[in-house]
């Protein structure tokens, strides 16, 4: 009897493995349930964000526009019909960048303006009559009449989708780099060129005409262009004050953002450390004081950088000081909390040893405590510095100034995408340089310490 | 080496070290002093005048909120949908970014036998780039294309989250015990099975702990991005602040909601993280 019961009992190892299986099944079930909940939540958020409507409303052509304008510039050839019928050729249509004599690809005679758009594309502008030569299609005639714009395509050609012709407006863009628009008020031809226009020197400057090699030679030449200053200084000031790119203002904005991050982080670290001593249980026996300091940390952190920035922007106005203080206030809380945790983890033996030598209070901290927390202190401060370079761009955008505000303003004007692109590149470079430098310093610090 | 020689060497090293420390302290002091001087000059409002006005704004909105009396709570209630939207941005971004981070972390860990090994390097660089891209730029760019909506902020925060969590997750992976993976490999488990049964159970608690921390950060980030046009509580704040005087009670209500929700999330996430860390040991 007893032996038969024994026989039907499963051997011990199998029962053990069954328990493993059931635990595994439970954990898989939990993971599945968790995943399911997350998917449901995502569905809910996408519905509440109105994602489908958003996608249907989105304007992907804006991305194309931004991408083209970011790396290319265009020259406008504009003929105003009303008024004197004047013709103007200008980079980006800016009055300050108007060609005095037409460039080689535009020929102007009494009754005909011929714009060569390369690769067989050509626009002939007679008084109020435009002939757009398009390869594979042939000439498209556009006439401005009192009844409206009259477009005539060659026989047997269906209007392509890049061409819109109504009685109010003719708009054709056969390729990204060529565009012809005709309305009752004006005829406008755009031709795109790669590169940023007048990045170094403004259009009007005589320096624009030189090649890089010539400029290099000119910089050290004794023949002054401007008798008042040496050529290299003329070049620098012309570059520095280039109105289209505002190199000086951009540089100041970058400096401001950098200042916000570095001042804010350093201040937070240096204020946070002594406060952290007051919040650490093994250094401050008074529980009430500890409680108060910890709540101060929670308060500073909890208010959030957004609110601190808004308050400081109100009080201090635009500028790096505002951003630095907003960062300092928030991060004193975060760093203070981290430091106090690090302080609570320090080794007592070293402190006792220093104490036993009869060290005074200052020496006690200097030799007993600080060497132990310096790695945490430096590496955390550097981590926060990296994050704060990004934060500083955002605080700037809220109204504190710096590169963030410049970027928001450049985007809001919805012109000069090349400037926006340039600012984006600079911001990312600043962030990446800070990341790299700080990562280098941190790894040096850790390896340097483990090495000795 | 005689005792004396050792002593002089140690003293020399100590001296050098102190010199470095001193130089560091002097450098930091110089940066702080000159930096604040420069910052003060560049600022439109100076430090001293600013300090006098510092409490003006907070006291102004507190006064207006006080004057509103009980209806202040009604105002707060009115902004709950905006808060929910901000929380949703952060939540969706954390989930999307976190999921992406798990994938990136497994491909970007050097110890998990990802083949070919060059994938690890590439994925790490991708994560670096995702981390370095400021959220603001992605959000502004997407707002331009998609229009003012929470989705650009969600995508921007998600991209940053994927990079940041991916790095932390891959560090967790690299500290994982290799024995279970080897055991599974000897049974003929595929790479996916080894990851699922050998690595994931080890790293999941740490993942969740980092995830909670990130969620808290993302709530703050979503609130800020709202200010540049991504909806939610930040957008409401910009509106009420733009109105200037008169909307003080609304501003105060928004501040209050934001502070409260951050406080609750902070407490909740540290509670869960404590549970995750201590709850793991008994097993």
XYZ file of C-alpha atoms in Angstrom:
735
model
C 0.000 0.000 0.000
C 2.628 2.424 1.093
C 4.890 1.414 -1.736
C 2.122 1.969 -4.347
C 1.489 5.525 -3.117
C 5.178 6.082 -3.358
C 5.181 4.808 -6.904
C 2.579 7.277 -8.160
C 4.282 10.203 -6.551
C 6.321 12.081 -9.127
C 10.056 12.163 -8.455
C 11.298 15.262 -6.652
C 13.311 16.912 -9.451
C 10.282 16.992 -11.737
C 8.126 18.677 -9.101
C 10.858 21.267 -8.751
C 10.897 21.890 -12.470
C 7.109 22.100 -12.532
C 7.298 24.937 -10.033
C 9.810 26.616 -12.289
C 7.484 26.214 -15.241
C 4.491 27.592 -13.408
C 6.520 30.590 -12.269
C 7.745 31.097 -15.781
C 4.219 30.863 -17.108
C 3.064 33.380 -14.528
C 5.825 35.790 -15.418
C 5.134 35.433 -19.146
C 1.495 36.045 -18.445
C 2.370 39.190 -16.528
C 4.629 40.408 -19.294
C 1.870 39.735 -21.837
C -0.695 41.519 -19.699
C 1.665 44.456 -19.258
C 2.283 44.638 -22.983
C -1.446 44.432 -23.671
C -2.148 47.270 -21.257
C 0.541 49.397 -22.871
C -0.892 48.791 -26.337
C -4.367 49.703 -25.120
C -3.042 52.849 -23.499
C -1.202 53.821 -26.685
C -4.384 53.308 -28.674
C -6.249 55.540 -26.253
C -3.614 58.289 -26.464
C -3.502 58.137 -30.235
C -7.264 58.498 -30.373
C -7.195 61.374 -27.901
C -4.375 63.033 -29.873
C -6.555 62.707 -32.962
C -3.686 61.103 -34.820
C -5.528 60.192 -38.032
C -6.927 63.640 -38.482
C -3.473 65.025 -37.809
C -1.834 62.879 -40.454
C -4.447 63.851 -43.012
C -3.901 67.508 -42.159
C -0.119 67.352 -42.158
C 1.818 69.248 -44.763
C 4.705 67.065 -45.875
C 5.479 69.519 -48.646
C 6.597 71.846 -45.882
C 9.313 69.366 -44.993
C 10.440 69.312 -48.625
C 10.353 73.092 -48.709
C 12.351 73.290 -45.511
C 14.852 70.740 -46.755
C 15.342 72.507 -50.101
C 15.542 75.957 -48.609
C 17.885 74.746 -45.888
C 20.610 73.721 -48.296
C 19.883 75.854 -51.342
C 19.087 79.440 -52.196
C 17.098 80.872 -55.032
C 17.323 83.897 -57.242
C 14.077 85.691 -58.032
C 13.518 87.347 -61.382
C 10.486 89.513 -60.841
C 8.632 91.640 -63.324
C 5.946 93.872 -61.949
C 3.137 94.349 -64.429
C 1.533 97.239 -62.612
C 3.588 100.343 -62.245
C 6.523 100.838 -64.548
C 6.880 97.182 -65.413
C 10.275 97.118 -63.812
C 12.383 93.984 -63.800
C 14.424 93.035 -60.751
C 16.826 90.178 -60.167
C 17.570 89.493 -56.514
C 18.803 86.712 -54.281
C 15.805 85.457 -52.267
C 13.942 88.497 -53.558
C 15.698 90.749 -51.050
C 16.131 94.350 -52.017
C 19.591 94.451 -50.418
C 20.728 91.594 -52.658
C 19.661 92.918 -56.061
C 21.910 92.382 -59.069
C 22.990 95.651 -60.677
C 23.896 93.880 -63.908
C 22.040 90.659 -64.726
C 23.962 87.405 -64.174
C 25.076 85.460 -67.255
C 21.978 83.244 -67.409
C 19.617 86.209 -67.768
C 19.665 88.307 -70.930
C 17.703 91.510 -70.986
C 16.871 93.403 -74.165
C 14.234 96.006 -74.948
C 11.220 93.786 -75.365
C 12.484 90.390 -74.239
C 13.891 89.028 -71.007
C 15.311 85.545 -71.452
C 15.957 83.439 -68.346
C 17.975 80.286 -68.909
C 17.016 77.706 -66.284
C 19.569 75.147 -67.576
C 19.028 71.643 -68.932
C 16.730 72.879 -71.665
C 14.377 74.829 -69.417
C 14.004 78.425 -70.536
C 11.629 81.287 -69.818
C 11.071 84.094 -72.312
C 9.244 87.096 -70.930
C 7.720 89.494 -73.460
C 5.623 92.375 -72.236
C 2.711 90.406 -70.757
C 3.416 87.147 -72.488
C 5.508 84.363 -70.996
C 6.807 81.354 -72.918
C 8.051 78.566 -70.665
C 10.143 76.063 -72.606
C 9.993 72.655 -70.949
C 11.898 69.655 -72.339
C 9.643 66.751 -73.460
C 6.586 69.023 -73.314
C 7.437 72.009 -75.409
C 6.550 75.650 -75.039
C 3.817 76.626 -72.577
C 2.325 80.019 -73.388
C 0.975 82.160 -70.575
C -0.719 85.465 -71.375
C -1.912 88.103 -68.973
C -5.154 89.468 -70.349
C -7.870 91.633 -68.868
C -10.013 88.532 -68.449
C -7.301 86.768 -66.408
C -4.363 84.468 -66.981
C -4.624 82.424 -70.146
C -2.504 79.284 -70.331
C -1.975 77.380 -73.569
C -0.269 73.998 -73.474
C 1.133 72.429 -76.654
C -1.404 70.329 -78.549
C -2.073 66.864 -77.159
C -0.396 67.490 -73.783
C -2.337 66.887 -70.580
C -1.558 69.373 -67.799
C 0.995 67.704 -65.494
C 0.360 67.625 -61.732
C 3.138 70.119 -60.994
C 1.342 72.760 -62.986
C -1.587 74.728 -61.683
C -3.277 77.082 -64.097
C -6.368 79.060 -63.195
C -7.553 82.397 -64.460
C -6.074 84.003 -61.335
C -2.685 82.363 -61.271
C -0.260 80.217 -63.197
C 2.178 78.221 -61.084
C 4.548 75.640 -62.531
C 7.339 73.837 -60.737
C 8.587 71.070 -63.049
C 11.566 70.376 -60.803
C 12.392 71.423 -57.248
C 14.892 73.945 -58.514
C 12.730 75.774 -61.104
C 9.512 77.641 -60.630
C 7.502 80.071 -62.731
C 4.564 82.008 -61.324
C 2.370 84.416 -63.231
C -0.400 86.495 -61.724
C -2.084 89.650 -62.930
C 0.277 91.724 -60.820
C 3.604 90.102 -61.599
C 5.693 87.493 -63.313
C 8.135 85.680 -61.084
C 10.794 83.125 -62.002
C 12.826 81.277 -59.377
C 16.041 79.472 -60.028
C 17.642 77.498 -57.207
C 21.340 77.108 -56.550
C 22.962 74.773 -54.057
C 24.621 76.221 -51.007
C 23.999 79.057 -48.619
C 24.044 82.465 -50.196
C 26.385 85.107 -48.894
C 27.304 83.099 -45.817
C 30.610 84.855 -45.317
C 30.135 88.313 -46.780
C 27.013 90.282 -47.585
C 25.918 90.568 -51.203
C 26.961 94.198 -51.511
C 30.452 93.699 -50.122
C 33.299 93.829 -52.639
C 34.747 90.780 -50.882
C 31.975 88.571 -52.311
C 33.636 88.566 -55.709
C 36.869 86.874 -54.589
C 37.605 83.151 -54.497
C 38.888 81.558 -51.255
C 42.439 81.471 -52.576
C 42.322 85.127 -53.572
C 40.886 86.023 -50.192
C 43.693 84.196 -48.429
C 46.273 86.086 -50.437
C 44.412 89.316 -49.906
C 44.308 88.889 -46.139
C 48.062 89.251 -45.902
C 48.459 91.709 -48.723
C 49.596 95.282 -48.076
C 47.246 96.730 -50.652
C 44.350 97.745 -48.520
C 40.812 97.617 -49.849
C 39.706 99.882 -47.059
C 42.474 102.381 -46.226
C 41.346 102.499 -42.583
C 42.147 98.927 -41.634
C 44.209 95.940 -42.722
C 42.461 93.521 -45.044
C 42.160 90.670 -42.558
C 40.331 92.964 -40.190
C 38.070 94.204 -42.938
C 37.251 90.591 -43.775
C 36.528 89.748 -40.179
C 34.286 92.751 -39.540
C 32.445 92.207 -42.806
C 31.887 88.580 -41.865
C 31.040 89.361 -38.249
C 28.441 91.957 -39.178
C 26.931 90.100 -42.138
C 23.269 91.123 -41.816
C 21.825 87.998 -43.416
C 23.520 85.559 -41.093
C 24.144 87.675 -38.016
C 27.280 85.825 -37.005
C 27.881 88.131 -34.082
C 24.394 87.744 -32.645
C 24.489 83.982 -33.166
C 27.795 83.750 -31.378
C 26.495 85.796 -28.454
C 23.379 83.601 -28.312
C 25.472 80.441 -28.188
C 27.617 81.959 -25.485
C 24.493 82.864 -23.522
C 23.139 79.328 -23.706
C 26.498 77.922 -22.674
C 26.715 80.397 -19.788
C 23.230 79.446 -18.572
C 24.187 75.782 -18.457
C 27.606 76.118 -16.870
C 26.733 78.808 -14.323
C 23.471 77.136 -13.373
C 25.046 73.724 -12.900
C 28.100 74.965 -10.995
C 25.979 77.098 -8.707
C 23.605 74.224 -8.058
C 26.496 71.885 -7.242
C 28.280 74.321 -4.954
C 25.112 75.314 -3.094
C 23.782 71.775 -3.088
C 26.842 70.254 -1.410
C 26.744 72.120 1.913
C 22.966 71.730 2.041
C 23.417 68.011 1.377
C 25.582 67.776 4.500
C 22.651 69.196 6.453
C 20.312 66.630 4.914
C 22.507 63.571 5.538
C 21.601 61.511 8.600
C 25.192 60.685 9.555
C 26.334 64.310 9.570
C 23.332 66.153 10.954
C 21.890 64.579 14.071
C 19.071 67.123 14.331
C 16.140 65.398 12.685
C 14.064 68.562 12.377
C 16.821 70.358 10.456
C 17.285 67.362 8.178
C 13.564 67.249 7.511
C 13.463 70.936 6.632
C 16.447 70.746 4.273
C 15.048 67.678 2.535
C 11.712 69.403 2.013
C 13.606 72.376 0.578
C 15.199 69.988 -1.952
C 11.786 68.507 -2.789
C 10.337 71.977 -3.158
C 13.078 73.188 -5.514
C 12.827 70.046 -7.608
C 9.064 69.852 -7.515
C 8.425 73.397 -8.742
C 9.987 72.311 -12.021
C 12.298 74.147 -14.337
C 9.393 75.429 -16.447
C 7.853 77.346 -13.567
C 11.184 78.600 -12.232
C 12.050 79.872 -15.710
C 8.741 81.694 -16.071
C 9.161 83.345 -12.670
C 12.757 84.347 -13.354
C 11.950 85.612 -16.843
C 9.360 87.911 -15.249
C 11.808 89.189 -12.662
C 15.078 89.344 -14.584
C 14.026 89.732 -18.191
C 15.789 88.272 -21.175
C 19.287 86.900 -20.773
C 21.675 84.256 -19.528
C 21.384 85.257 -15.863
C 17.711 84.334 -15.942
C 18.398 80.912 -17.408
C 21.330 80.274 -15.074
C 19.241 81.033 -11.998
C 16.345 78.869 -13.202
C 18.722 75.946 -13.719
C 20.499 76.626 -10.429
C 17.249 76.613 -8.449
C 15.910 73.380 -9.925
C 19.162 71.484 -9.800
C 20.136 72.543 -6.315
C 17.248 70.305 -5.320
C 18.211 67.389 -7.579
C 21.955 67.523 -6.910
C 21.459 68.190 -3.207
C 19.348 65.071 -2.928
C 21.909 62.985 -4.825
C 24.818 64.332 -2.777
C 23.057 63.711 0.508
C 22.475 60.100 -0.539
C 26.156 59.822 -1.448
C 27.131 61.326 1.908
C 25.006 58.806 3.756
C 26.936 56.054 2.011
C 30.441 57.220 2.975
C 32.803 55.010 4.903
C 33.094 55.835 8.608
C 36.598 54.429 9.044
C 38.309 57.135 7.074
C 36.479 59.857 8.973
C 37.293 58.239 12.328
C 40.929 57.992 11.327
C 41.071 61.683 10.485
C 39.202 62.492 13.691
C 41.684 60.462 15.766
C 44.579 62.597 14.554
C 42.972 65.583 16.261
C 41.827 67.278 13.098
C 39.603 70.304 13.442
C 36.199 70.528 11.768
C 37.479 71.939 8.502
C 40.278 69.386 8.248
C 37.797 66.649 9.123
C 35.687 67.460 6.085
C 38.656 68.220 3.864
C 40.493 64.919 4.473
C 37.820 62.612 5.872
C 34.740 63.297 3.784
C 35.435 65.217 0.590
C 37.879 62.688 -0.929
C 35.178 60.044 -0.608
C 32.410 61.926 -2.330
C 34.444 63.829 -4.907
C 33.936 61.161 -7.630
C 30.168 61.240 -7.164
C 30.235 65.012 -6.951
C 32.197 65.552 -10.151
C 30.544 62.864 -12.250
C 27.007 63.863 -11.278
C 27.775 67.534 -11.829
C 29.084 66.733 -15.293
C 26.018 64.614 -16.067
C 23.801 67.510 -15.097
C 25.925 69.913 -17.098
C 25.337 67.819 -20.229
C 21.607 67.693 -19.642
C 21.509 71.387 -18.833
C 22.973 72.452 -22.166
C 19.816 70.956 -23.676
C 17.655 72.469 -20.947
C 19.223 75.870 -21.567
C 18.117 75.808 -25.197
C 14.574 75.055 -24.047
C 14.572 77.673 -21.294
C 15.848 80.063 -23.924
C 12.868 79.228 -26.107
C 10.510 79.975 -23.219
C 11.823 83.531 -23.347
C 15.141 83.567 -21.521
C 17.089 84.225 -24.718
C 20.112 82.517 -26.159
C 20.136 80.157 -29.105
C 16.771 78.641 -28.145
C 14.899 81.908 -28.535
C 16.761 82.717 -31.726
C 15.712 79.366 -33.152
C 12.054 79.781 -32.206
C 12.001 83.249 -33.698
C 13.674 82.106 -36.888
C 11.142 79.288 -37.209
C 8.190 81.527 -36.472
C 9.040 83.954 -39.259
C 8.849 80.956 -41.648
C 11.453 82.451 -43.928
C 15.158 81.942 -44.211
C 15.153 78.237 -43.587
C 18.863 78.206 -44.235
C 19.264 80.288 -41.070
C 17.080 77.865 -39.135
C 19.120 74.957 -40.422
C 22.340 76.747 -39.509
C 21.076 77.425 -35.972
C 19.978 73.800 -35.597
C 23.424 72.623 -36.678
C 25.095 74.963 -34.206
C 22.848 73.905 -31.335
C 23.424 70.230 -31.977
C 27.168 70.823 -32.260
C 27.185 72.653 -28.944
C 25.300 69.820 -27.268
C 27.500 67.146 -28.822
C 30.740 68.924 -27.965
C 29.627 69.287 -24.356
C 28.610 65.614 -24.237
C 31.947 64.479 -25.619
C 34.058 66.700 -23.378
C 32.139 65.709 -20.289
C 32.263 61.989 -21.168
C 36.047 62.293 -21.665
C 36.515 64.046 -18.320
C 34.328 61.524 -16.530
C 36.125 58.505 -17.928
C 39.504 60.155 -17.189
C 38.373 60.709 -13.649
C 37.189 57.140 -13.123
C 40.188 55.513 -14.804
C 42.594 57.920 -13.183
C 41.243 56.916 -9.825
C 41.209 53.173 -10.366
C 44.726 53.401 -11.801
C 46.336 54.913 -8.700
C 63.382 51.436 -2.013
C 64.024 52.981 1.349
C 61.274 54.237 3.553
C 62.529 57.748 3.062
C 62.334 57.481 -0.714
C 58.775 56.176 -0.497
C 57.856 59.028 1.815
C 59.274 61.700 -0.468
C 57.559 60.128 -3.440
C 54.210 60.059 -1.685
C 54.672 63.632 -0.511
C 55.546 64.724 -4.030
C 52.461 62.989 -5.421
C 50.310 64.508 -2.728
C 51.706 67.937 -3.482
C 50.983 67.516 -7.181
C 47.477 66.331 -6.445
C 46.813 69.300 -4.200
C 48.147 71.610 -6.852
C 45.651 70.136 -9.309
C 42.822 70.491 -6.820
C 43.780 74.071 -6.117
C 43.983 74.822 -9.826
C 40.556 73.248 -10.266
C 39.046 75.325 -7.489
C 40.618 78.517 -8.820
C 39.340 77.712 -12.298
C 35.796 77.084 -11.065
C 35.848 80.277 -9.025
C 37.106 82.234 -12.032
C 34.418 80.737 -14.261
C 31.724 81.561 -11.729
C 32.818 85.122 -11.055
C 33.519 86.131 -14.645
C 30.527 84.146 -15.871
C 28.081 85.843 -13.560
C 29.612 89.192 -14.422
C 29.184 88.508 -18.121
C 25.711 87.056 -17.659
C 24.674 90.101 -15.680
C 25.910 92.380 -18.459
C 24.124 90.389 -21.172
C 20.882 90.187 -19.227
C 18.236 92.769 -19.996
C 17.371 93.101 -16.301
C 20.219 93.295 -13.805
C 20.625 91.049 -10.793
C 19.853 93.639 -8.136
C 16.713 95.031 -9.750
C 15.639 91.502 -10.558
C 16.047 90.407 -6.975
C 13.720 93.157 -5.827
C 11.092 92.063 -8.327
C 11.587 88.379 -7.681
C 8.609 88.006 -5.400
C 6.381 90.420 -7.321
C 5.145 87.877 -9.796
C 4.581 84.947 -7.425
C 2.833 87.209 -4.935
C 0.728 88.744 -7.711
C -0.603 85.399 -8.864
C -1.067 84.149 -5.301
C -3.066 87.278 -4.520
C -5.268 86.799 -7.560
C -5.725 83.149 -6.720
C -6.653 84.095 -3.155
C -9.140 86.649 -4.410
C -10.765 83.981 -6.548
C -11.635 82.108 -3.350
C -13.362 78.797 -3.769
C -13.744 79.228 -7.502
C -9.971 78.730 -7.702
C -10.625 75.010 -7.400
C -13.116 75.197 -10.229
C -10.444 76.876 -12.348
C -8.097 74.052 -11.427
C -10.740 71.535 -12.431
C -11.130 73.261 -15.762
C -7.456 72.625 -16.550
C -7.502 68.922 -15.697
C -7.977 67.933 -19.369
C -4.829 69.918 -20.241
C -2.947 68.120 -17.491
C -4.212 64.768 -18.763
C -2.985 65.689 -22.213
C 0.492 66.494 -20.882
C 0.526 63.235 -18.926
C -0.569 61.372 -22.059
C 2.247 62.933 -24.069
C 4.711 61.800 -21.434
C 3.107 58.369 -21.081
C 2.917 57.596 -24.783
C 6.423 58.957 -25.343
C 7.784 56.844 -22.491
C 6.164 53.683 -23.839
C 7.121 54.234 -27.474
C 10.622 55.410 -26.561
C 11.038 52.715 -23.911
C 10.063 49.926 -26.315
C 12.490 51.247 -28.881
C 15.107 51.518 -26.136
C 14.736 47.826 -25.247
C 15.361 46.838 -28.864
C 18.293 49.223 -29.198
C 19.743 48.130 -25.861
C 19.764 44.446 -26.797
C 21.403 45.227 -30.124
C 23.815 47.665 -28.491
C 25.152 45.448 -25.692
C 28.608 44.036 -26.274
C 28.124 40.855 -24.202
C 25.007 39.382 -25.789
C 26.571 37.889 -28.887
C 25.001 40.236 -31.426
C 26.306 39.351 -34.883
C 28.082 40.908 -36.612
C 29.748 42.878 -33.761
C 29.768 46.051 -35.848
C 25.991 46.265 -35.200
C 26.756 47.039 -31.561
C 28.923 50.013 -32.504
C 26.407 51.329 -35.018
C 23.470 51.002 -32.625
C 25.455 52.774 -29.914
C 26.190 55.685 -32.221
C 22.505 55.835 -33.163
C 21.596 56.036 -29.489
C 24.189 58.778 -28.945
C 22.663 60.826 -31.747
C 19.114 60.267 -30.485
C 20.201 61.442 -27.058
C 22.089 64.449 -28.287
C 19.277 65.851 -30.425
C 17.563 68.496 -28.328
C 13.855 67.712 -27.948
C 13.026 71.316 -28.681
C 14.414 71.132 -32.210
C 12.563 67.956 -33.155
C 9.354 69.308 -31.630
C 9.600 72.651 -33.447
C 10.374 70.936 -36.740
C 7.436 68.543 -36.411
C 5.088 71.286 -35.271
C 5.960 73.089 -38.473
C 5.041 70.066 -40.580
C 2.190 68.540 -38.577
C 0.727 71.674 -37.060
C 0.198 72.495 -33.390
C -0.643 69.214 -31.682
C 0.582 66.903 -28.909
C 2.024 64.408 -31.408
C 5.186 66.391 -32.281
C 6.062 66.667 -28.603
C 5.329 62.980 -28.139
C 7.651 62.020 -30.983
C 10.371 64.412 -29.830
C 10.296 63.126 -26.267
C 10.105 59.518 -27.485
C 13.235 59.906 -29.604
C 15.176 61.350 -26.718
C 13.804 58.663 -24.376
C 14.861 55.877 -26.743
C 18.424 57.194 -26.763
C 18.666 57.887 -23.045
C 16.958 54.709 -21.818
C 18.700 52.630 -24.488
C 22.071 53.589 -23.048
C 21.027 52.846 -19.469
C 19.358 49.579 -20.490
C 22.417 48.411 -22.388
C 24.549 49.126 -19.313
C 22.159 46.956 -17.297
C 22.428 44.227 -19.948
C 26.184 44.315 -19.807
C 26.094 43.699 -16.068
C 23.758 40.715 -16.475
C 24.933 37.254 -15.390
C 26.070 35.199 -18.414
C 25.368 31.752 -16.869
C 21.664 31.492 -17.783
C 22.454 32.542 -21.343
C 25.137 29.861 -21.642
C 22.786 27.270 -20.140
C 20.101 28.115 -22.684
C 22.621 28.110 -25.517
C 23.686 24.580 -24.540
C 20.038 23.490 -24.884
C 20.003 24.860 -28.405
C 17.958 27.989 -27.720
C 17.864 30.612 -30.454
C 19.206 34.099 -29.870
C 15.733 35.488 -29.215
C 14.948 32.681 -26.747
C 18.240 33.243 -24.929
C 17.428 36.932 -24.591
C 13.852 36.307 -23.540
C 14.530 33.596 -20.913
C 18.158 34.236 -20.011
C 18.571 38.005 -19.938
C 15.165 39.659 -19.741
C 14.153 38.217 -16.323
C 17.432 39.478 -14.866
C 17.202 42.991 -16.226
C 13.467 43.694 -16.141
C 13.316 45.100 -12.584
C 16.141 47.537 -13.341
C 14.487 48.455 -16.632
C 11.246 49.285 -14.859
C 13.058 51.348 -12.283
C 14.807 53.430 -14.952
C 11.549 53.634 -16.873
C 9.726 55.180 -13.926
C 12.491 57.714 -13.451
C 12.313 58.587 -17.137
C 8.547 58.953 -17.025
C 8.915 61.590 -14.350
C 11.483 63.460 -16.451
C 9.216 63.161 -19.491
C 6.258 64.726 -17.693
C 8.417 67.772 -17.046
C 9.669 67.805 -20.633
C 6.145 67.506 -22.065
C 4.950 70.403 -19.947
C 7.808 72.546 -21.257
C 7.282 71.547 -24.886
C 3.648 72.544 -24.552
C 4.934 76.056 -24.180
C 6.355 76.066 -27.713
C 3.055 74.886 -29.173
C 2.635 71.203 -28.417
C -0.558 71.437 -26.403
C -1.306 70.375 -22.872
C -0.589 72.314 -19.718
C 2.346 74.230 -21.204
C 0.164 75.681 -23.959
C -2.424 76.819 -21.405
C 0.368 78.408 -19.376
C 1.584 80.349 -22.358
C -1.931 81.586 -22.987
C -2.579 82.725 -19.414
C 0.857 84.272 -19.039
C 0.498 86.034 -22.363
C -2.631 87.720 -21.086
C -0.641 89.333 -18.321
C -2.654 90.776 -15.472
C -6.038 89.297 -14.725
C -5.229 85.693 -15.511
C -3.204 85.273 -12.328
C -5.643 82.808 -10.805
C -5.495 80.635 -13.915
C -1.712 80.742 -13.928
C -1.652 79.857 -10.260
C -4.058 76.985 -10.879
C -1.842 75.636 -13.669
C 1.275 75.941 -11.513
C -0.554 74.168 -8.718
C -1.681 71.303 -10.970
C 1.790 70.868 -12.429
C 3.504 70.904 -9.038
C 0.967 68.489 -7.559
C 1.201 66.024 -10.418
C 4.996 66.112 -10.409
C 4.978 65.573 -6.659
C 2.609 62.602 -6.930
C 4.574 61.030 -9.782
C 7.834 61.623 -7.940
C 6.539 59.881 -4.813
C 4.905 57.077 -6.789
C 7.985 56.404 -8.879
C 10.346 56.374 -5.888
C 7.922 54.036 -4.064
C 7.779 51.641 -7.013
C 11.520 51.809 -7.502
C 12.114 50.961 -3.847
C 9.716 48.042 -4.182
C 11.454 46.817 -7.312
C 14.907 46.964 -5.761
C 13.992 45.400 -2.400
C 11.343 43.048 -3.783
C 13.912 41.358 -5.957
C 16.177 40.137 -3.160
C 13.957 37.528 -1.423
C 13.597 35.407 -4.553
